[in-house]
C-alpha cells in the first residue's frame, strides 16, 4: 500500500547497491491552522508506495486485500457500526506507466462486514505517482496524488490525498516512508474543510534475503489533523483515537511479471483492530513494444 511490489528494482538485479550515508528523514511543520474533525473512515490501506514507478508502457493489474479481526474503529459504514465486526477491505488496481517516471491509474475499493455484503465502497478516480531525480547520499523522493470520490454511504465527503514518498537503500537494506495528507474537497453533509489536512503515515524497513525475496517490518497509522493530533488512548469504542499498526511482511518476486506481498499485523491502540492480515498481488506486463528495460531506465535505477 501501503508495500507496492516495485521493490525488486530497488536493489538492481544482484541486490548489492550501496550508499555512503544513512537515510535522513524529513519533518513537517504546520502552524496557525484551525483543527477539524478527523475523516470518518476506518484505516485499512496497508500499502507502502516505493520510489520506483512502472516503466513507460508497462501496465500493472492488482488486488489488495486487508482483513481486520475485528475492527475497533467505532465508526460507521453503510449505517452499520464497525466496532467488533470482522471487516474485509478489497482494492482493485490499474496503473499505467506514461513515462519511466510518471504513472497514471485508478483504484476501486470494496468492503464486506458490519452487516453488509461485499459492496462497493469508493473509487480513487485519479491516481498519479511522480518520481523526482534522486538526491545523492540523501533520499529518493516521489509523490503519489489520489482523488477519492465520495463513498457509497450517503453524505460522505471526497478527498484529495497527497502522499510524500522517501526511499533510501543501504547495501541489502531499503527503507520506505510515506506521509499522507488528506484534504477534504467536498462534503455533502456540510461545508468542506480542506485545511488543516488529516495525516496518515506508512513506513517499512526491508532486508533482501535473495534476489526474489525480502523480509520487512512495517508500521502504519492514522493520526488525525496535523495541528491537533488525536490522542493515543481514550474511551473504548471512540472514533477519535489514533490508529497505529505494526506488521511483519514478506515480498516475493515470482518470475518476471508477478509480485506478492503478505503480512500480518497487530493494532497498538484501542481504536486499532487487534489482528490484521493483508495480501497484495500484482501482475505487470508490457502489451506494446519490448519487454526489456530501456538503457536510460537501467541507468537511473542503478545510479548508486
PDB file of C-alpha atoms in Angstrom:
ATOM      1  CA  UNK A   1       0.000   0.000   0.000  1.00  0.00           C
ATOM      2  CA  UNK A   2       0.942   0.629   1.688  1.00  0.00           C
ATOM      3  CA  UNK A   3       4.040  -2.122   0.129  1.00  0.00           C
ATOM      4  CA  UNK A   4       3.838  -1.930  -3.616  1.00  0.00           C
ATOM      5  CA  UNK A   5       5.897  -4.520  -5.456  1.00  0.00           C
ATOM      6  CA  UNK A   6       8.440  -2.410  -7.362  1.00  0.00           C
ATOM      7  CA  UNK A   7      10.915  -3.274  -4.574  1.00  0.00           C
ATOM      8  CA  UNK A   8      12.567  -5.786  -6.902  1.00  0.00           C
ATOM      9  CA  UNK A   9      14.021  -2.880  -8.926  1.00  0.00           C
ATOM     10  CA  UNK A  10      15.190  -1.059  -5.812  1.00  0.00           C
ATOM     11  CA  UNK A  11      18.179  -3.365  -5.422  1.00  0.00           C
ATOM     12  CA  UNK A  12      19.052  -3.908  -9.085  1.00  0.00           C
ATOM     13  CA  UNK A  13      19.495  -7.449 -10.385  1.00  0.00           C
ATOM     14  CA  UNK A  14      22.006  -8.630  -7.789  1.00  0.00           C
ATOM     15  CA  UNK A  15      20.837  -6.881  -4.661  1.00  0.00           C
ATOM     16  CA  UNK A  16      24.210  -5.196  -3.999  1.00  0.00           C
ATOM     17  CA  UNK A  17      23.504  -1.494  -4.445  1.00  0.00           C
ATOM     18  CA  UNK A  18      25.061   0.659  -1.699  1.00  0.00           C
ATOM     19  CA  UNK A  19      25.353   4.230  -0.401  1.00  0.00           C
ATOM     20  CA  UNK A  20      27.794   6.119   1.858  1.00  0.00           C
ATOM     21  CA  UNK A  21      25.248   7.714   4.179  1.00  0.00           C
ATOM     22  CA  UNK A  22      22.181   6.549   6.100  1.00  0.00           C
ATOM     23  CA  UNK A  23      18.696   7.809   5.453  1.00  0.00           C
ATOM     24  CA  UNK A  24      17.828  11.240   6.893  1.00  0.00           C
ATOM     25  CA  UNK A  25      14.103  11.614   7.489  1.00  0.00           C
ATOM     26  CA  UNK A  26      12.105  14.740   6.706  1.00  0.00           C
ATOM     27  CA  UNK A  27       9.990  16.718   9.137  1.00  0.00           C
ATOM     28  CA  UNK A  28       6.828  18.682   8.527  1.00  0.00           C
ATOM     29  CA  UNK A  29       5.655  21.822  10.375  1.00  0.00           C
ATOM     30  CA  UNK A  30       2.171  23.325  10.096  1.00  0.00           C
ATOM     31  CA  UNK A  31       1.407  26.450  12.140  1.00  0.00           C
ATOM     32  CA  UNK A  32      -1.555  28.744  12.814  1.00  0.00           C
ATOM     33  CA  UNK A  33      -4.201  26.399  11.417  1.00  0.00           C
ATOM     34  CA  UNK A  34      -7.557  25.525  12.955  1.00  0.00           C
ATOM     35  CA  UNK A  35      -8.266  21.878  13.919  1.00  0.00           C
ATOM     36  CA  UNK A  36     -11.002  19.917  12.143  1.00  0.00           C
ATOM     37  CA  UNK A  37     -12.796  16.655  12.664  1.00  0.00           C
ATOM     38  CA  UNK A  38     -10.963  13.517  11.561  1.00  0.00           C
ATOM     39  CA  UNK A  39     -12.214  11.830   8.380  1.00  0.00           C
ATOM     40  CA  UNK A  40     -14.774   9.127   9.152  1.00  0.00           C
ATOM     41  CA  UNK A  41     -13.280   6.021   7.583  1.00  0.00           C
ATOM     42  CA  UNK A  42     -11.573   3.081   9.217  1.00  0.00           C
ATOM     43  CA  UNK A  43      -7.871   2.852   8.498  1.00  0.00           C
ATOM     44  CA  UNK A  44      -7.396  -0.046   6.095  1.00  0.00           C
ATOM     45  CA  UNK A  45      -4.892   0.955   3.399  1.00  0.00           C
ATOM     46  CA  UNK A  46      -1.866  -1.105   4.461  1.00  0.00           C
ATOM     47  CA  UNK A  47       0.205  -0.163   1.410  1.00  0.00           C
ATOM     48  CA  UNK A  48       3.660   1.411   1.193  1.00  0.00           C
ATOM     49  CA  UNK A  49       4.398   3.220  -2.060  1.00  0.00           C
ATOM     50  CA  UNK A  50       8.012   2.918  -3.252  1.00  0.00           C
ATOM     51  CA  UNK A  51      10.127   5.370  -5.193  1.00  0.00           C
ATOM     52  CA  UNK A  52      10.130   3.203  -8.321  1.00  0.00           C
ATOM     53  CA  UNK A  53       7.333   3.554 -10.857  1.00  0.00           C
ATOM     54  CA  UNK A  54       6.288   1.267 -13.730  1.00  0.00           C
ATOM     55  CA  UNK A  55       8.334   1.652 -16.883  1.00  0.00           C
ATOM     56  CA  UNK A  56       6.969   3.511 -19.875  1.00  0.00           C
ATOM     57  CA  UNK A  57       4.258   1.392 -21.500  1.00  0.00           C
ATOM     58  CA  UNK A  58       4.020  -1.030 -18.559  1.00  0.00           C
ATOM     59  CA  UNK A  59       0.608  -1.952 -17.122  1.00  0.00           C
ATOM     60  CA  UNK A  60       0.100  -3.147 -13.557  1.00  0.00           C
ATOM     61  CA  UNK A  61      -3.054  -5.009 -12.518  1.00  0.00           C
ATOM     62  CA  UNK A  62      -3.505  -5.928  -8.899  1.00  0.00           C
ATOM     63  CA  UNK A  63      -5.665  -6.580  -5.891  1.00  0.00           C
ATOM     64  CA  UNK A  64      -5.034  -5.579  -2.286  1.00  0.00           C
ATOM     65  CA  UNK A  65      -6.899  -7.386   0.497  1.00  0.00           C
ATOM     66  CA  UNK A  66      -6.958  -6.428   4.193  1.00  0.00           C
ATOM     67  CA  UNK A  67      -8.870  -8.319   6.881  1.00  0.00           C
ATOM     68  CA  UNK A  68      -9.436  -6.593  10.240  1.00  0.00           C
ATOM     69  CA  UNK A  69     -10.245  -9.101  13.002  1.00  0.00           C
ATOM     70  CA  UNK A  70     -12.248  -7.385  14.358  1.00  0.00           C
ATOM     71  CA  UNK A  71     -12.472  -3.690  13.522  1.00  0.00           C
ATOM     72  CA  UNK A  72     -12.238  -1.453  16.611  1.00  0.00           C
ATOM     73  CA  UNK A  73     -12.621   1.954  14.989  1.00  0.00           C
ATOM     74  CA  UNK A  74     -16.047   2.658  16.452  1.00  0.00           C
ATOM     75  CA  UNK A  75     -17.005   4.347  13.187  1.00  0.00           C
ATOM     76  CA  UNK A  76     -19.947   3.582  10.905  1.00  0.00           C
ATOM     77  CA  UNK A  77     -20.040   2.298   7.319  1.00  0.00           C
ATOM     78  CA  UNK A  78     -23.279   1.781   5.374  1.00  0.00           C
ATOM     79  CA  UNK A  79     -25.144   2.836   8.517  1.00  0.00           C
ATOM     80  CA  UNK A  80     -23.710  -0.106  10.486  1.00  0.00           C
ATOM     81  CA  UNK A  81     -21.228   0.138  13.337  1.00  0.00           C
ATOM     82  CA  UNK A  82     -17.815  -1.301  12.511  1.00  0.00           C
ATOM     83  CA  UNK A  83     -16.959  -1.859  16.159  1.00  0.00           C
ATOM     84  CA  UNK A  84     -16.286  -5.539  16.998  1.00  0.00           C
ATOM     85  CA  UNK A  85     -17.054  -6.577  13.407  1.00  0.00           C
ATOM     86  CA  UNK A  86     -14.732  -8.601  11.152  1.00  0.00           C
ATOM     87  CA  UNK A  87     -14.142  -6.342   8.134  1.00  0.00           C
ATOM     88  CA  UNK A  88     -12.701  -7.177   4.714  1.00  0.00           C
ATOM     89  CA  UNK A  89     -11.382  -4.322   2.560  1.00  0.00           C
ATOM     90  CA  UNK A  90     -10.546  -5.025  -1.093  1.00  0.00           C
ATOM     91  CA  UNK A  91      -8.888  -2.713  -3.606  1.00  0.00           C
ATOM     92  CA  UNK A  92      -8.555  -3.405  -7.331  1.00  0.00           C
ATOM     93  CA  UNK A  93      -5.754  -1.565  -9.092  1.00  0.00           C
ATOM     94  CA  UNK A  94      -4.967  -0.482 -12.648  1.00  0.00           C
ATOM     95  CA  UNK A  95      -1.786   1.525 -13.269  1.00  0.00           C
ATOM     96  CA  UNK A  96      -0.031   2.556 -16.470  1.00  0.00           C
ATOM     97  CA  UNK A  97       3.498   3.878 -16.938  1.00  0.00           C
ATOM     98  CA  UNK A  98       3.080   7.011 -19.067  1.00  0.00           C
ATOM     99  CA  UNK A  99       6.839   7.564 -18.832  1.00  0.00           C
ATOM    100  CA  UNK A 100       9.579   5.906 -16.775  1.00  0.00           C
ATOM    101  CA  UNK A 101       8.901   8.456 -14.026  1.00  0.00           C
ATOM    102  CA  UNK A 102       5.147   9.211 -14.276  1.00  0.00           C
ATOM    103  CA  UNK A 103       2.294   6.764 -13.607  1.00  0.00           C
ATOM    104  CA  UNK A 104      -1.477   7.165 -14.002  1.00  0.00           C
ATOM    105  CA  UNK A 105      -4.038   4.796 -12.552  1.00  0.00           C
ATOM    106  CA  UNK A 106      -7.326   4.192 -10.797  1.00  0.00           C
ATOM    107  CA  UNK A 107      -8.234   2.198  -7.685  1.00  0.00           C
ATOM    108  CA  UNK A 108     -11.683   0.856  -6.767  1.00  0.00           C
ATOM    109  CA  UNK A 109     -12.420  -0.097  -3.153  1.00  0.00           C
ATOM    110  CA  UNK A 110     -14.924  -2.635  -1.807  1.00  0.00           C
ATOM    111  CA  UNK A 111     -15.721  -3.887   1.676  1.00  0.00           C
ATOM    112  CA  UNK A 112     -17.785  -6.511   3.472  1.00  0.00           C
ATOM    113  CA  UNK A 113     -18.782  -6.961   7.066  1.00  0.00           C
ATOM    114  CA  UNK A 114     -20.643  -4.922   9.677  1.00  0.00           C
ATOM    115  CA  UNK A 115     -23.964  -6.385   8.484  1.00  0.00           C
ATOM    116  CA  UNK A 116     -23.185  -5.594   4.840  1.00  0.00           C
ATOM    117  CA  UNK A 117     -22.357  -7.978   1.998  1.00  0.00           C
ATOM    118  CA  UNK A 118     -19.468  -7.476  -0.390  1.00  0.00           C
ATOM    119  CA  UNK A 119     -20.221  -3.957  -1.614  1.00  0.00           C
ATOM    120  CA  UNK A 120     -18.711  -1.028  -3.468  1.00  0.00           C
ATOM    121  CA  UNK A 121     -17.155   1.497  -1.098  1.00  0.00           C
ATOM    122  CA  UNK A 122     -15.323   4.202  -3.077  1.00  0.00           C
ATOM    123  CA  UNK A 123     -13.180   4.971  -6.121  1.00  0.00           C
ATOM    124  CA  UNK A 124      -9.854   6.710  -6.263  1.00  0.00           C
ATOM    125  CA  UNK A 125     -10.713   8.077  -9.673  1.00  0.00           C
ATOM    126  CA  UNK A 126      -7.400   9.755 -10.356  1.00  0.00           C
ATOM    127  CA  UNK A 127      -4.105   8.419  -9.064  1.00  0.00           C
ATOM    128  CA  UNK A 128      -0.697   9.541 -10.222  1.00  0.00           C
ATOM    129  CA  UNK A 129       2.816   8.835  -8.959  1.00  0.00           C
ATOM    130  CA  UNK A 130       5.730  11.012  -9.992  1.00  0.00           C
ATOM    131  CA  UNK A 131       9.308  10.208  -9.065  1.00  0.00           C
ATOM    132  CA  UNK A 132      11.797  13.030  -8.956  1.00  0.00           C
ATOM    133  CA  UNK A 133      15.562  12.889  -9.581  1.00  0.00           C
ATOM    134  CA  UNK A 134      17.472  11.095  -6.868  1.00  0.00           C
ATOM    135  CA  UNK A 135      19.214  13.187  -4.228  1.00  0.00           C
ATOM    136  CA  UNK A 136      22.714  11.675  -3.905  1.00  0.00           C
ATOM    137  CA  UNK A 137      23.590  10.465  -0.394  1.00  0.00           C
ATOM    138  CA  UNK A 138      20.163  11.544   0.885  1.00  0.00           C
ATOM    139  CA  UNK A 139      16.814  10.178  -0.319  1.00  0.00           C
ATOM    140  CA  UNK A 140      14.969   9.167  -3.460  1.00  0.00           C
ATOM    141  CA  UNK A 141      11.835  11.398  -3.471  1.00  0.00           C
ATOM    142  CA  UNK A 142       8.464  10.878  -5.141  1.00  0.00           C
ATOM    143  CA  UNK A 143       4.837  11.890  -4.696  1.00  0.00           C
ATOM    144  CA  UNK A 144       1.557   9.993  -5.064  1.00  0.00           C
ATOM    145  CA  UNK A 145      -1.611  12.022  -5.766  1.00  0.00           C
ATOM    146  CA  UNK A 146      -5.051  10.468  -5.269  1.00  0.00           C
ATOM    147  CA  UNK A 147      -8.565  11.891  -5.628  1.00  0.00           C
ATOM    148  CA  UNK A 148     -11.106   9.957  -3.576  1.00  0.00           C
ATOM    149  CA  UNK A 149     -14.669  10.070  -4.920  1.00  0.00           C
ATOM    150  CA  UNK A 150     -17.341  10.116  -2.151  1.00  0.00           C
ATOM    151  CA  UNK A 151     -18.010   6.683  -0.660  1.00  0.00           C
ATOM    152  CA  UNK A 152     -21.112   4.554  -1.216  1.00  0.00           C
ATOM    153  CA  UNK A 153     -22.688   5.782   2.021  1.00  0.00           C
ATOM    154  CA  UNK A 154     -24.839   8.908   1.890  1.00  0.00           C
ATOM    155  CA  UNK A 155     -23.375  12.332   2.662  1.00  0.00           C
ATOM    156  CA  UNK A 156     -19.762  11.146   2.757  1.00  0.00           C
ATOM    157  CA  UNK A 157     -17.100  13.615   1.601  1.00  0.00           C
ATOM    158  CA  UNK A 158     -14.455  13.376  -1.119  1.00  0.00           C
ATOM    159  CA  UNK A 159     -10.737  13.859  -0.521  1.00  0.00           C
ATOM    160  CA  UNK A 160      -7.510  14.832  -2.205  1.00  0.00           C
ATOM    161  CA  UNK A 161      -4.687  12.703  -0.816  1.00  0.00           C
ATOM    162  CA  UNK A 162      -1.081  13.877  -1.219  1.00  0.00           C
ATOM    163  CA  UNK A 163       1.453  11.209  -0.287  1.00  0.00           C
ATOM    164  CA  UNK A 164       5.089  12.247   0.095  1.00  0.00           C
ATOM    165  CA  UNK A 165       7.421   9.316  -0.592  1.00  0.00           C
ATOM    166  CA  UNK A 166      11.021   8.901   0.502  1.00  0.00           C
ATOM    167  CA  UNK A 167      13.260   5.895  -0.039  1.00  0.00           C
ATOM    168  CA  UNK A 168      16.828   5.031   0.949  1.00  0.00           C
ATOM    169  CA  UNK A 169      18.943   1.971   0.188  1.00  0.00           C
ATOM    170  CA  UNK A 170      21.997   0.874   2.161  1.00  0.00           C
ATOM    171  CA  UNK A 171      23.523  -2.372   0.959  1.00  0.00           C
ATOM    172  CA  UNK A 172      20.827  -5.052   1.189  1.00  0.00           C
ATOM    173  CA  UNK A 173      18.506  -2.830   3.240  1.00  0.00           C
ATOM    174  CA  UNK A 174      15.848  -0.486   1.884  1.00  0.00           C
ATOM    175  CA  UNK A 175      13.774   1.980   3.902  1.00  0.00           C
ATOM    176  CA  UNK A 176      10.494   3.497   2.639  1.00  0.00           C
ATOM    177  CA  UNK A 177       8.489   6.244   4.299  1.00  0.00           C
ATOM    178  CA  UNK A 178       5.103   7.655   3.211  1.00  0.00           C
ATOM    179  CA  UNK A 179       3.498  10.740   4.743  1.00  0.00           C
ATOM    180  CA  UNK A 180      -0.115  11.090   3.625  1.00  0.00           C
ATOM    181  CA  UNK A 181      -2.176  14.283   3.888  1.00  0.00           C
ATOM    182  CA  UNK A 182      -5.967  14.154   3.308  1.00  0.00           C
ATOM    183  CA  UNK A 183      -7.648  17.386   2.203  1.00  0.00           C
ATOM    184  CA  UNK A 184     -11.454  17.319   2.301  1.00  0.00           C
ATOM    185  CA  UNK A 185     -12.605  18.680  -1.079  1.00  0.00           C
ATOM    186  CA  UNK A 186     -16.382  18.216  -0.869  1.00  0.00           C
ATOM    187  CA  UNK A 187     -18.794  17.378   1.931  1.00  0.00           C
ATOM    188  CA  UNK A 188     -22.496  16.907   1.057  1.00  0.00           C
ATOM    189  CA  UNK A 189     -23.319  16.889   4.747  1.00  0.00           C
ATOM    190  CA  UNK A 190     -21.679  20.237   5.476  1.00  0.00           C
ATOM    191  CA  UNK A 191     -19.008  22.705   4.461  1.00  0.00           C
ATOM    192  CA  UNK A 192     -15.805  21.138   3.150  1.00  0.00           C
ATOM    193  CA  UNK A 193     -12.829  21.804   5.405  1.00  0.00           C
ATOM    194  CA  UNK A 194      -9.648  21.217   3.413  1.00  0.00           C
ATOM    195  CA  UNK A 195      -7.295  22.906   5.892  1.00  0.00           C
ATOM    196  CA  UNK A 196      -5.733  21.552   8.012  1.00  0.00           C
ATOM    197  CA  UNK A 197      -5.449  18.083   6.437  1.00  0.00           C
ATOM    198  CA  UNK A 198      -5.603  14.782   8.279  1.00  0.00           C
ATOM    199  CA  UNK A 199      -2.339  12.864   8.383  1.00  0.00           C
ATOM    200  CA  UNK A 200      -1.540   9.196   7.956  1.00  0.00           C
ATOM    201  CA  UNK A 201       1.853   7.506   7.760  1.00  0.00           C
ATOM    202  CA  UNK A 202       3.326   4.267   6.455  1.00  0.00           C
ATOM    203  CA  UNK A 203       6.891   3.031   6.688  1.00  0.00           C
ATOM    204  CA  UNK A 204       8.857  -0.131   6.103  1.00  0.00           C
ATOM    205  CA  UNK A 205      12.401  -1.442   6.614  1.00  0.00           C
ATOM    206  CA  UNK A 206      13.247  -4.407   4.384  1.00  0.00           C
ATOM    207  CA  UNK A 207      16.188  -6.790   4.037  1.00  0.00           C
ATOM    208  CA  UNK A 208      16.896  -8.604   0.779  1.00  0.00           C
ATOM    209  CA  UNK A 209      17.258 -12.298   1.642  1.00  0.00           C
ATOM    210  CA  UNK A 210      17.617 -13.362  -2.008  1.00  0.00           C
ATOM    211  CA  UNK A 211      17.200 -11.761  -5.413  1.00  0.00           C
ATOM    212  CA  UNK A 212      13.466 -12.553  -5.326  1.00  0.00           C
ATOM    213  CA  UNK A 213      12.609 -12.459  -1.580  1.00  0.00           C
ATOM    214  CA  UNK A 214      12.773  -9.811   1.110  1.00  0.00           C
ATOM    215  CA  UNK A 215      11.549  -9.593   4.684  1.00  0.00           C
ATOM    216  CA  UNK A 216      10.444  -6.417   6.388  1.00  0.00           C
ATOM    217  CA  UNK A 217       8.913  -4.690   9.366  1.00  0.00           C
ATOM    218  CA  UNK A 218       6.179  -2.157   8.557  1.00  0.00           C
ATOM    219  CA  UNK A 219       4.256   0.465  10.519  1.00  0.00           C
ATOM    220  CA  UNK A 220       1.004   2.234   9.614  1.00  0.00           C
ATOM    221  CA  UNK A 221      -1.154   4.798  11.320  1.00  0.00           C
ATOM    222  CA  UNK A 222      -3.843   7.478  11.173  1.00  0.00           C
ATOM    223  CA  UNK A 223      -3.023  10.461  13.396  1.00  0.00           C
ATOM    224  CA  UNK A 224      -5.822  12.972  12.778  1.00  0.00           C
ATOM    225  CA  UNK A 225      -5.472  16.680  11.854  1.00  0.00           C
ATOM    226  CA  UNK A 226      -1.856  17.790  11.569  1.00  0.00           C
ATOM    227  CA  UNK A 227      -2.352  20.663  14.012  1.00  0.00           C
ATOM    228  CA  UNK A 228      -4.307  18.677  16.608  1.00  0.00           C
ATOM    229  CA  UNK A 229      -3.171  15.050  16.585  1.00  0.00           C
ATOM    230  CA  UNK A 230      -5.610  12.579  18.082  1.00  0.00           C
ATOM    231  CA  UNK A 231      -4.693  11.012  21.440  1.00  0.00           C
ATOM    232  CA  UNK A 232      -3.057   7.590  21.579  1.00  0.00           C
ATOM    233  CA  UNK A 233      -5.680   6.336  24.032  1.00  0.00           C
ATOM    234  CA  UNK A 234      -9.232   7.101  25.106  1.00  0.00           C
ATOM    235  CA  UNK A 235     -12.670   5.613  25.818  1.00  0.00           C
ATOM    236  CA  UNK A 236     -13.351   2.168  24.367  1.00  0.00           C
ATOM    237  CA  UNK A 237     -15.260   2.460  21.093  1.00  0.00           C
ATOM    238  CA  UNK A 238     -14.273   6.065  20.493  1.00  0.00           C
ATOM    239  CA  UNK A 239     -13.511   7.041  16.889  1.00  0.00           C
ATOM    240  CA  UNK A 240     -11.313   9.955  17.987  1.00  0.00           C
ATOM    241  CA  UNK A 241      -8.220   7.915  18.828  1.00  0.00           C
ATOM    242  CA  UNK A 242      -5.129   7.283  16.736  1.00  0.00           C
ATOM    243  CA  UNK A 243      -4.970   4.021  14.810  1.00  0.00           C
ATOM    244  CA  UNK A 244      -1.463   2.509  14.739  1.00  0.00           C
ATOM    245  CA  UNK A 245      -0.291  -0.888  13.485  1.00  0.00           C
ATOM    246  CA  UNK A 246       2.944  -2.877  13.296  1.00  0.00           C
ATOM    247  CA  UNK A 247       3.443  -5.647  10.680  1.00  0.00           C
ATOM    248  CA  UNK A 248       5.878  -8.312   9.678  1.00  0.00           C
ATOM    249  CA  UNK A 249       5.886  -8.548   5.894  1.00  0.00           C
ATOM    250  CA  UNK A 250       7.265 -10.771   3.137  1.00  0.00           C
ATOM    251  CA  UNK A 251       7.707  -9.777  -0.524  1.00  0.00           C
ATOM    252  CA  UNK A 252       8.158 -12.318  -3.309  1.00  0.00           C
ATOM    253  CA  UNK A 253       9.032 -11.699  -6.965  1.00  0.00           C
ATOM    254  CA  UNK A 254       7.563 -14.626  -8.910  1.00  0.00           C
ATOM    255  CA  UNK A 255       9.078 -14.818 -12.369  1.00  0.00           C
ATOM    256  CA  UNK A 256       9.316 -11.619 -14.375  1.00  0.00           C
ATOM    257  CA  UNK A 257       5.733 -10.410 -14.030  1.00  0.00           C
ATOM    258  CA  UNK A 258       4.210 -11.288 -10.630  1.00  0.00           C
ATOM    259  CA  UNK A 259       4.816  -9.682  -7.230  1.00  0.00           C
ATOM    260  CA  UNK A 260       3.240 -10.860  -3.994  1.00  0.00           C
ATOM    261  CA  UNK A 261       3.266  -9.208  -0.588  1.00  0.00           C
ATOM    262  CA  UNK A 262       1.844 -10.880   2.511  1.00  0.00           C
ATOM    263  CA  UNK A 263       1.849  -9.576   6.054  1.00  0.00           C
ATOM    264  CA  UNK A 264       0.350  -9.993   9.500  1.00  0.00           C
ATOM    265  CA  UNK A 265      -0.045  -7.142  11.916  1.00  0.00           C
ATOM    266  CA  UNK A 266      -1.377  -6.102  15.262  1.00  0.00           C
ATOM    267  CA  UNK A 267      -3.009  -2.892  16.441  1.00  0.00           C
ATOM    268  CA  UNK A 268      -1.337  -0.712  19.057  1.00  0.00           C
ATOM    269  CA  UNK A 269      -4.293   1.399  20.212  1.00  0.00           C
ATOM    270  CA  UNK A 270      -7.867   0.799  21.390  1.00  0.00           C
ATOM    271  CA  UNK A 271      -9.181   2.059  18.040  1.00  0.00           C
ATOM    272  CA  UNK A 272      -6.961  -0.366  16.092  1.00  0.00           C
ATOM    273  CA  UNK A 273      -8.033  -3.870  15.116  1.00  0.00           C
ATOM    274  CA  UNK A 274      -6.263  -6.428  17.350  1.00  0.00           C
ATOM    275  CA  UNK A 275      -5.204  -8.541  14.344  1.00  0.00           C
ATOM    276  CA  UNK A 276      -4.821  -7.736  10.640  1.00  0.00           C
ATOM    277  CA  UNK A 277      -3.935  -9.944   7.689  1.00  0.00           C
ATOM    278  CA  UNK A 278      -3.071  -8.411   4.315  1.00  0.00           C
ATOM    279  CA  UNK A 279      -2.071  -9.708   0.912  1.00  0.00           C
ATOM    280  CA  UNK A 280      -1.130  -7.752  -2.217  1.00  0.00           C
ATOM    281  CA  UNK A 281      -0.941  -9.452  -5.606  1.00  0.00           C
ATOM    282  CA  UNK A 282       0.134  -7.559  -8.733  1.00  0.00           C
ATOM    283  CA  UNK A 283       0.806  -8.587 -12.319  1.00  0.00           C
ATOM    284  CA  UNK A 284       2.985  -6.419 -14.565  1.00  0.00           C
ATOM    285  CA  UNK A 285       3.268  -6.635 -18.333  1.00  0.00           C
ATOM    286  CA  UNK A 286       4.001  -4.586 -21.437  1.00  0.00           C
ATOM    287  CA  UNK A 287       1.276  -5.081 -24.060  1.00  0.00           C
ATOM    288  CA  UNK A 288       3.174  -2.990 -26.586  1.00  0.00           C
ATOM    289  CA  UNK A 289       6.844  -2.983 -27.525  1.00  0.00           C
ATOM    290  CA  UNK A 290       9.795  -4.747 -25.965  1.00  0.00           C
ATOM    291  CA  UNK A 291       9.716  -6.446 -22.583  1.00  0.00           C
ATOM    292  CA  UNK A 292      13.303  -5.333 -21.930  1.00  0.00           C
ATOM    293  CA  UNK A 293      14.099  -2.334 -19.761  1.00  0.00           C
ATOM    294  CA  UNK A 294      15.413   0.696 -21.592  1.00  0.00           C
ATOM    295  CA  UNK A 295      19.050   1.638 -21.082  1.00  0.00           C
ATOM    296  CA  UNK A 296      18.083   5.018 -19.616  1.00  0.00           C
ATOM    297  CA  UNK A 297      15.774   3.331 -17.096  1.00  0.00           C
ATOM    298  CA  UNK A 298      18.501   0.877 -16.055  1.00  0.00           C
ATOM    299  CA  UNK A 299      20.969   3.714 -15.610  1.00  0.00           C
ATOM    300  CA  UNK A 300      18.527   5.698 -13.451  1.00  0.00           C
ATOM    301  CA  UNK A 301      17.749   2.679 -11.262  1.00  0.00           C
ATOM    302  CA  UNK A 302      21.443   1.946 -10.672  1.00  0.00           C
ATOM    303  CA  UNK A 303      22.643   5.467 -10.015  1.00  0.00           C
ATOM    304  CA  UNK A 304      24.002   4.442  -6.592  1.00  0.00           C
TER     305      UNK A 304
END
